[in-house]
């Protein structure tokens, strides 16, 4: 069972300007094979499909609780994309003004036709995310090894997209996710170690560049976010992760910590109306009516 | 931001026997075009992409909060599929015993090769769920009309799958989801009505058969679950839904109610190991070691 | 521009019994790579995209007019599938009766969930037809060579599906389409010959079995339907085909004939309601109301 | 059964110049999820699959006859794309001239490799149209509600593409289709109203911008094309639509009219040869030979 | 550059009987996500794309040479599928005999329509192999880790399919590939160890069941085939693998050996004609003509 | 069974400069519907699936041996793509330098995220190659006719891509493949002729432009490479092709020749490391360690 609150995991910088083409490549981190929809759904299905969840509680708790964080990652990348599409509409608006003529200069116009310049469950090429990206074999060591590999692949893609744009909002998000994804790499490494006795820690980091080299990741590493797992609820579920996520970080030697609950979180950005997209497509009278409606009810 | 707790939305009946072929058709309700992964991701992306979320708070709150319930629906259908695969392994196990020979009699062997007889993000034909199923135009009336149509399509598919199996676990789940999905139909109908003044209530139900005709749905209707929306958190977010989900139910005339928080929820089923699938693939020594590990840490 | 009349190309035998599994393999002839949706859309797009349609009128006329026939083929296969799904509903109907339990024995349940036991734009495996199947290079000889190959591939698939069912409705349709498809093979062979001087006639038939060997094809061959092309309109368009479709048939030596207009056509079958599918989902009162409505207006 | 004549639905302006990148976004209106191939195939399959076509003749007639118009829409968009690719070949032509070097600046080179700068059954991203876009549930109210939603979604996409190019040929086509699509929205609205008593007319238009605001649509609205349905044949079929398409237009209050037959139609554009594409790939001798051939036969 | 000889890697037992449904599940080992087409194309592309192939010769040599073996694996699985389709045609053959009626009992009829009961590049569900299955990041450690994971996933799928059929031909092939695939697991493990100093050997085997438990694998293990790598040519290329594939096997402690050239190989099975499939579709006269032709030329 | 040697089919010119956008369109010749992966896999599967390979040895030998050449073609196109991506990395490298910012100007960033600027099994639109492109009907004449058509389609695409770039490396490769592909067209034409008595030679070339018109193809034609088939092994397999590939070339009247073995081949290019891609991701210490490792072993 899931709950939702109206917060992002972190405050995203409100941009002064957009970078729509950067938005398109950031889509890879959302809907690509190694994007957040993939990590989310892998752990979601592995948690559903876990065999012997009682006997193997720590491992079940690990994939179950990380799932909740991945939902927040999906959300964070989506909002980043939306902010990168920041634009100002010409006013007054006339449909004959060819206001969207810029769309033809894009690799594809999906965000101009299917959405009103907002995120979609697609990758950077414009192809939709697919359940083919989910691996759930039921063999615990194999699933953990997969997750270890998946997180490292996801890290590699984040590092490359980081190098494609220096937009502050994109980099803030990627820096944060490099740190949190790095934590997940360690979590799966520790899980494999506790289960098999084999430590993959000395392989890390892959690629062989520390998160601390990335300006926006360094900030979050310095806050200690690379050493923390949350259990993502306030009722004491999933605390079996404490038996896995223990000892020290293989790269930094920092002590690993399990925190109860969730991060405090950041504010939810608002998106302006874009009349040339007919989004949300309401006029002043509509807003007044909704506001009145709202007041009457409350 | 999302939280997770280790509960299902309802108690699912632990089956005395499995029905693997029924499991395959139930997959449509999970990964089909009108399955729970589709409702989930539609509302998830619409909530991310909402323009003017402050001015239009009730509508933003509606799609945002229902998203959390849909996560629970995805989870519930997955666990139902897993229970329908109930089986007993022969002991002792020898890999040369052709233990999985039955797989060749299935429409496809994905649950025998890609998973250990557990759920996958696929439809009843075996094709993976795809982001093509997400509609997020940014035009509020159009998105709401889409959601109204989507929920009715999903209801139709549930009704047909209900007629394909009388397995108690499957029917309990479908009955529950018919009721909750019916509530979502009404929620979107009310949203359209409050925004445009047009009531689509008299179109309902589509198809023209009451939930109460379905044995397992009737129980949940009688508990009043067809008239309730939750806000899916304990911090007071998303309560703008109270201004939309108000008045009476178009079919039953029952008063519509918004409840804070979530349902109490039901217990999480456990799944036995299946050595012929090498799942979870651990032996008694492994379990002992994990248990010892667990004790040392706690 | 297209017109439509409420007739099938031929009378399809109303079946005494259905054969639902045969319906599923017949889908290949509708939505498969070499199915009628493919021939239709290949010629449709080639006719749109034809360069120098005035100078090369006979060839333009050929692909343009055959397109209209292919629409009728698509229609004919769809109706055949619908008749193969013939069934009788239990009356009275109760949704708790597990009326669709038989669906789980099928290779896939798409016709039980997505449609009410009627045709879909899918192949025999259950995968949707795709525009990838369209070839429209713009090079005339290459497009004609493609079409020659496509029709022969389509013939091969029809011959194999013919051998999968002896249901009279399916065989009537396949026999008819073998003859008409065979005519299209000859039409493209003649087009290549008139354009290049090279006759591919001695390659025919591929596979090396005469249509006359197929019981239901023989009837239509005997009616001379293997030697006739229509121009598919009553206003004299597309008669340039007369300069291509001339001389004798490479297998039978029969004289080739161009006829103006269309075949007389056959009756349109009706499909009963199936309450267990909620299709069309109306009750007696609804019908009465519609009937009254109808009378008032006319 | 279908007939074809060598006309477009309207005269398309012969362009003075091309706009190839606009052609690529216009592809969405042809092969996109809400493009004309989708409306065509939805109604085509719903007409095949209609249950109780006699008792429910007006509704059967509606989806059946609109299908024929949609074929003309597919044709119209394709020809528009072809005109937008207008170009002049350098003469004399040498294959070593890198004549197609411009192709690398396009979002994808499909129209430069798979076709000779002509239309393909793909969307604006370059992905092929798929039968997944067809909805044919067999439940009449649900199918009609789907069609109502589909036409509105299609309208939204047309409005957005309209804003992406001011090319006269593209805008003429989109203006015309906005008007005709708007008529189809009303047709399905009226169908739902006559069947259920519920009028969705007050929801219209969605998005909330009148067709009359679009310069090229206004012309066709002024000609009354927004109030007319055709039966698309000369033999009196499908006239049951007269009982549905009656009363007044929900936005304009104009009287709704059913006309027999089809529009008069416009001329079919010709496309020049493009030697750098080897299309049609014939030389002067070939044309002479074809011309002689033609004369000998006629 | 590649050479080909007319041999299989091993002798496959000529079956006394077929098992067509087993053939369908064996397709997973050919065209599935973890099938031989995937291992082949992963190593093929990684060998093309290798950066610093001179400095890192041993690793380049490893992925390059294993590619050649994977081609033989693809070939071996295909021939196994073909042998599993063994059947006897009724003679004399009449197309009206419904000879292929059995096809409707299969999960899908692709092998009855698209091929003449022979292998296709599809998985066990009937979906085509896709290049999406190729991973070629360019980061050497990541690519090696991927390959280690891929081979283990492939091993798991082979183990499950082994349990689905006891057909001697299928089991001979799977037994052999378990052994050879196991060798590849070790090869990638050793490559990672030599490059990073981290040994993953103690994780093996995953799943935790020795190849020796599988009857048909034991035979090949006993022949020492689990400890050998070939360089797959006679000109001394790719011998850098000797620096990687050295020391002892992590499970068996056997010494690892590099052999020059290829295995001796086994005989190529022949497939009878199947007239009901029109395959190869020639009659006695044709064969005589071909034979005469052959004699004249040689 | 296959062997591999560390050579390309020809020497590719080492470029002085890259042309990354050209690389993207060249991908069509690798992973497109008519690309080298398609010709490869068609012949590979047809060789596996050949019925009556003994009686029809010349035809079996033809498709079997050409397969080996196609592997080399796949390899050659991949290396061409890799050379077209030639670039120089800035040194020293800092991950914060936005070194990959140029990626956003590309039609899609797959080669910047999924690979380190190297080839992928995708087409020019960025979609993955799929097994749907394989045709293996089992009817010999039909398969040969398909191959004849496929090679001509592939030739057409090569000719168009040739016109998109004048990069010397790309043109060298395309020129060579036009010649070799042209030889394959003739090989299939001869095969059809020997089997059926029908010569398709007078249709050639399609499109109607001689290879000799293409500067880089002329060189290879002049070397006689358009008249030669190899048997692709040194053990005398597949020499039945001598009975098919005989007589004279239909365009040039040159004598057709079968050569034993393979071409001599060209050198294998090396690719520099690209630190901004973390490829291969090793530092100087790593190389030293590998070198030492190598020396110790040899």
JSON list of C-alpha atoms in Angstrom, two decimals, chain F residues 71-133:
[
{"chain": "F", "resi": 71, "resn": "UNK", "atom": "CA", "xyz": [28.62, -11.15, -41.40]},
{"chain": "F", "resi": 72, "resn": "UNK", "atom": "CA", "xyz": [31.56, -9.31, -42.87]},
{"chain": "F", "resi": 73, "resn": "UNK", "atom": "CA", "xyz": [29.23, -6.68, -44.29]},
{"chain": "F", "resi": 74, "resn": "UNK", "atom": "CA", "xyz": [27.65, -6.10, -40.89]},
{"chain": "F", "resi": 75, "resn": "UNK", "atom": "CA", "xyz": [31.14, -5.73, -39.50]},
{"chain": "F", "resi": 76, "resn": "UNK", "atom": "CA", "xyz": [32.20, -3.34, -42.24]},
{"chain": "F", "resi": 77, "resn": "UNK", "atom": "CA", "xyz": [29.24, -1.01, -41.82]},
{"chain": "F", "resi": 78, "resn": "UNK", "atom": "CA", "xyz": [29.73, -0.96, -38.05]},
{"chain": "F", "resi": 79, "resn": "UNK", "atom": "CA", "xyz": [33.35, 0.02, -38.36]},
{"chain": "F", "resi": 80, "resn": "UNK", "atom": "CA", "xyz": [32.43, 2.72, -40.87]},
{"chain": "F", "resi": 81, "resn": "UNK", "atom": "CA", "xyz": [29.97, 4.17, -38.39]},
{"chain": "F", "resi": 82, "resn": "UNK", "atom": "CA", "xyz": [32.61, 4.10, -35.69]},
{"chain": "F", "resi": 83, "resn": "UNK", "atom": "CA", "xyz": [35.09, 5.95, -37.91]},
{"chain": "F", "resi": 84, "resn": "UNK", "atom": "CA", "xyz": [32.46, 8.53, -38.84]},
{"chain": "F", "resi": 85, "resn": "UNK", "atom": "CA", "xyz": [32.17, 9.32, -35.14]},
{"chain": "F", "resi": 86, "resn": "UNK", "atom": "CA", "xyz": [35.85, 10.29, -35.08]},
{"chain": "F", "resi": 87, "resn": "UNK", "atom": "CA", "xyz": [36.42, 13.02, -32.54]},
{"chain": "F", "resi": 88, "resn": "UNK", "atom": "CA", "xyz": [39.13, 14.42, -30.36]},
{"chain": "F", "resi": 89, "resn": "UNK", "atom": "CA", "xyz": [38.61, 14.64, -26.64]},
{"chain": "F", "resi": 90, "resn": "UNK", "atom": "CA", "xyz": [39.59, 17.73, -24.75]},
{"chain": "F", "resi": 91, "resn": "UNK", "atom": "CA", "xyz": [42.39, 17.08, -22.33]},
{"chain": "F", "resi": 92, "resn": "UNK", "atom": "CA", "xyz": [42.41, 17.37, -19.38]},
{"chain": "F", "resi": 93, "resn": "UNK", "atom": "CA", "xyz": [38.88, 16.20, -18.90]},
{"chain": "F", "resi": 94, "resn": "UNK", "atom": "CA", "xyz": [36.46, 17.49, -16.28]},
{"chain": "F", "resi": 95, "resn": "UNK", "atom": "CA", "xyz": [32.98, 16.00, -15.98]},
{"chain": "F", "resi": 96, "resn": "UNK", "atom": "CA", "xyz": [31.56, 19.46, -15.36]},
{"chain": "F", "resi": 97, "resn": "UNK", "atom": "CA", "xyz": [32.66, 20.73, -18.77]},
{"chain": "F", "resi": 98, "resn": "UNK", "atom": "CA", "xyz": [29.45, 19.81, -20.59]},
{"chain": "F", "resi": 99, "resn": "UNK", "atom": "CA", "xyz": [31.62, 17.97, -23.05]},
{"chain": "F", "resi": 100, "resn": "UNK", "atom": "CA", "xyz": [28.66, 16.21, -24.65]},
{"chain": "F", "resi": 101, "resn": "UNK", "atom": "CA", "xyz": [26.48, 19.27, -25.10]},
{"chain": "F", "resi": 102, "resn": "UNK", "atom": "CA", "xyz": [26.51, 18.70, -28.83]},
{"chain": "F", "resi": 103, "resn": "UNK", "atom": "CA", "xyz": [24.39, 15.58, -28.37]},
{"chain": "F", "resi": 104, "resn": "UNK", "atom": "CA", "xyz": [21.22, 17.63, -28.06]},
{"chain": "F", "resi": 105, "resn": "UNK", "atom": "CA", "xyz": [21.56, 18.74, -31.67]},
{"chain": "F", "resi": 106, "resn": "UNK", "atom": "CA", "xyz": [21.25, 15.18, -32.94]},
{"chain": "F", "resi": 107, "resn": "UNK", "atom": "CA", "xyz": [18.08, 13.48, -34.12]},
{"chain": "F", "resi": 108, "resn": "UNK", "atom": "CA", "xyz": [18.50, 11.18, -31.16]},
{"chain": "F", "resi": 109, "resn": "UNK", "atom": "CA", "xyz": [21.25, 10.72, -28.59]},
{"chain": "F", "resi": 110, "resn": "UNK", "atom": "CA", "xyz": [21.43, 6.92, -28.59]},
{"chain": "F", "resi": 111, "resn": "UNK", "atom": "CA", "xyz": [25.08, 6.88, -29.66]},
{"chain": "F", "resi": 112, "resn": "UNK", "atom": "CA", "xyz": [25.86, 9.32, -26.87]},
{"chain": "F", "resi": 113, "resn": "UNK", "atom": "CA", "xyz": [24.02, 7.48, -24.10]},
{"chain": "F", "resi": 114, "resn": "UNK", "atom": "CA", "xyz": [23.80, 3.80, -25.03]},
{"chain": "F", "resi": 115, "resn": "UNK", "atom": "CA", "xyz": [27.18, 3.59, -26.71]},
{"chain": "F", "resi": 116, "resn": "UNK", "atom": "CA", "xyz": [30.33, 5.66, -26.64]},
{"chain": "F", "resi": 117, "resn": "UNK", "atom": "CA", "xyz": [29.84, 7.06, -30.13]},
{"chain": "F", "resi": 118, "resn": "UNK", "atom": "CA", "xyz": [29.83, 3.65, -31.74]},
{"chain": "F", "resi": 119, "resn": "UNK", "atom": "CA", "xyz": [27.46, 1.56, -33.81]},
{"chain": "F", "resi": 120, "resn": "UNK", "atom": "CA", "xyz": [24.21, 0.06, -32.54]},
{"chain": "F", "resi": 121, "resn": "UNK", "atom": "CA", "xyz": [21.80, -2.48, -34.03]},
{"chain": "F", "resi": 122, "resn": "UNK", "atom": "CA", "xyz": [19.36, 0.27, -34.96]},
{"chain": "F", "resi": 123, "resn": "UNK", "atom": "CA", "xyz": [18.18, 1.98, -38.11]},
{"chain": "F", "resi": 124, "resn": "UNK", "atom": "CA", "xyz": [18.56, 5.62, -39.11]},
{"chain": "F", "resi": 125, "resn": "UNK", "atom": "CA", "xyz": [15.49, 6.60, -37.11]},
{"chain": "F", "resi": 126, "resn": "UNK", "atom": "CA", "xyz": [16.94, 5.05, -33.97]},
{"chain": "F", "resi": 127, "resn": "UNK", "atom": "CA", "xyz": [14.66, 2.02, -33.84]},
{"chain": "F", "resi": 128, "resn": "UNK", "atom": "CA", "xyz": [16.16, -1.37, -33.13]},
{"chain": "F", "resi": 129, "resn": "UNK", "atom": "CA", "xyz": [16.55, -4.05, -35.74]},
{"chain": "F", "resi": 130, "resn": "UNK", "atom": "CA", "xyz": [13.94, -6.75, -35.36]},
{"chain": "F", "resi": 131, "resn": "UNK", "atom": "CA", "xyz": [13.54, -10.37, -36.39]},
{"chain": "F", "resi": 132, "resn": "UNK", "atom": "CA", "xyz": [10.34, -9.30, -38.16]},
{"chain": "F", "resi": 133, "resn": "UNK", "atom": "CA", "xyz": [12.68, -8.57, -41.04]}
]
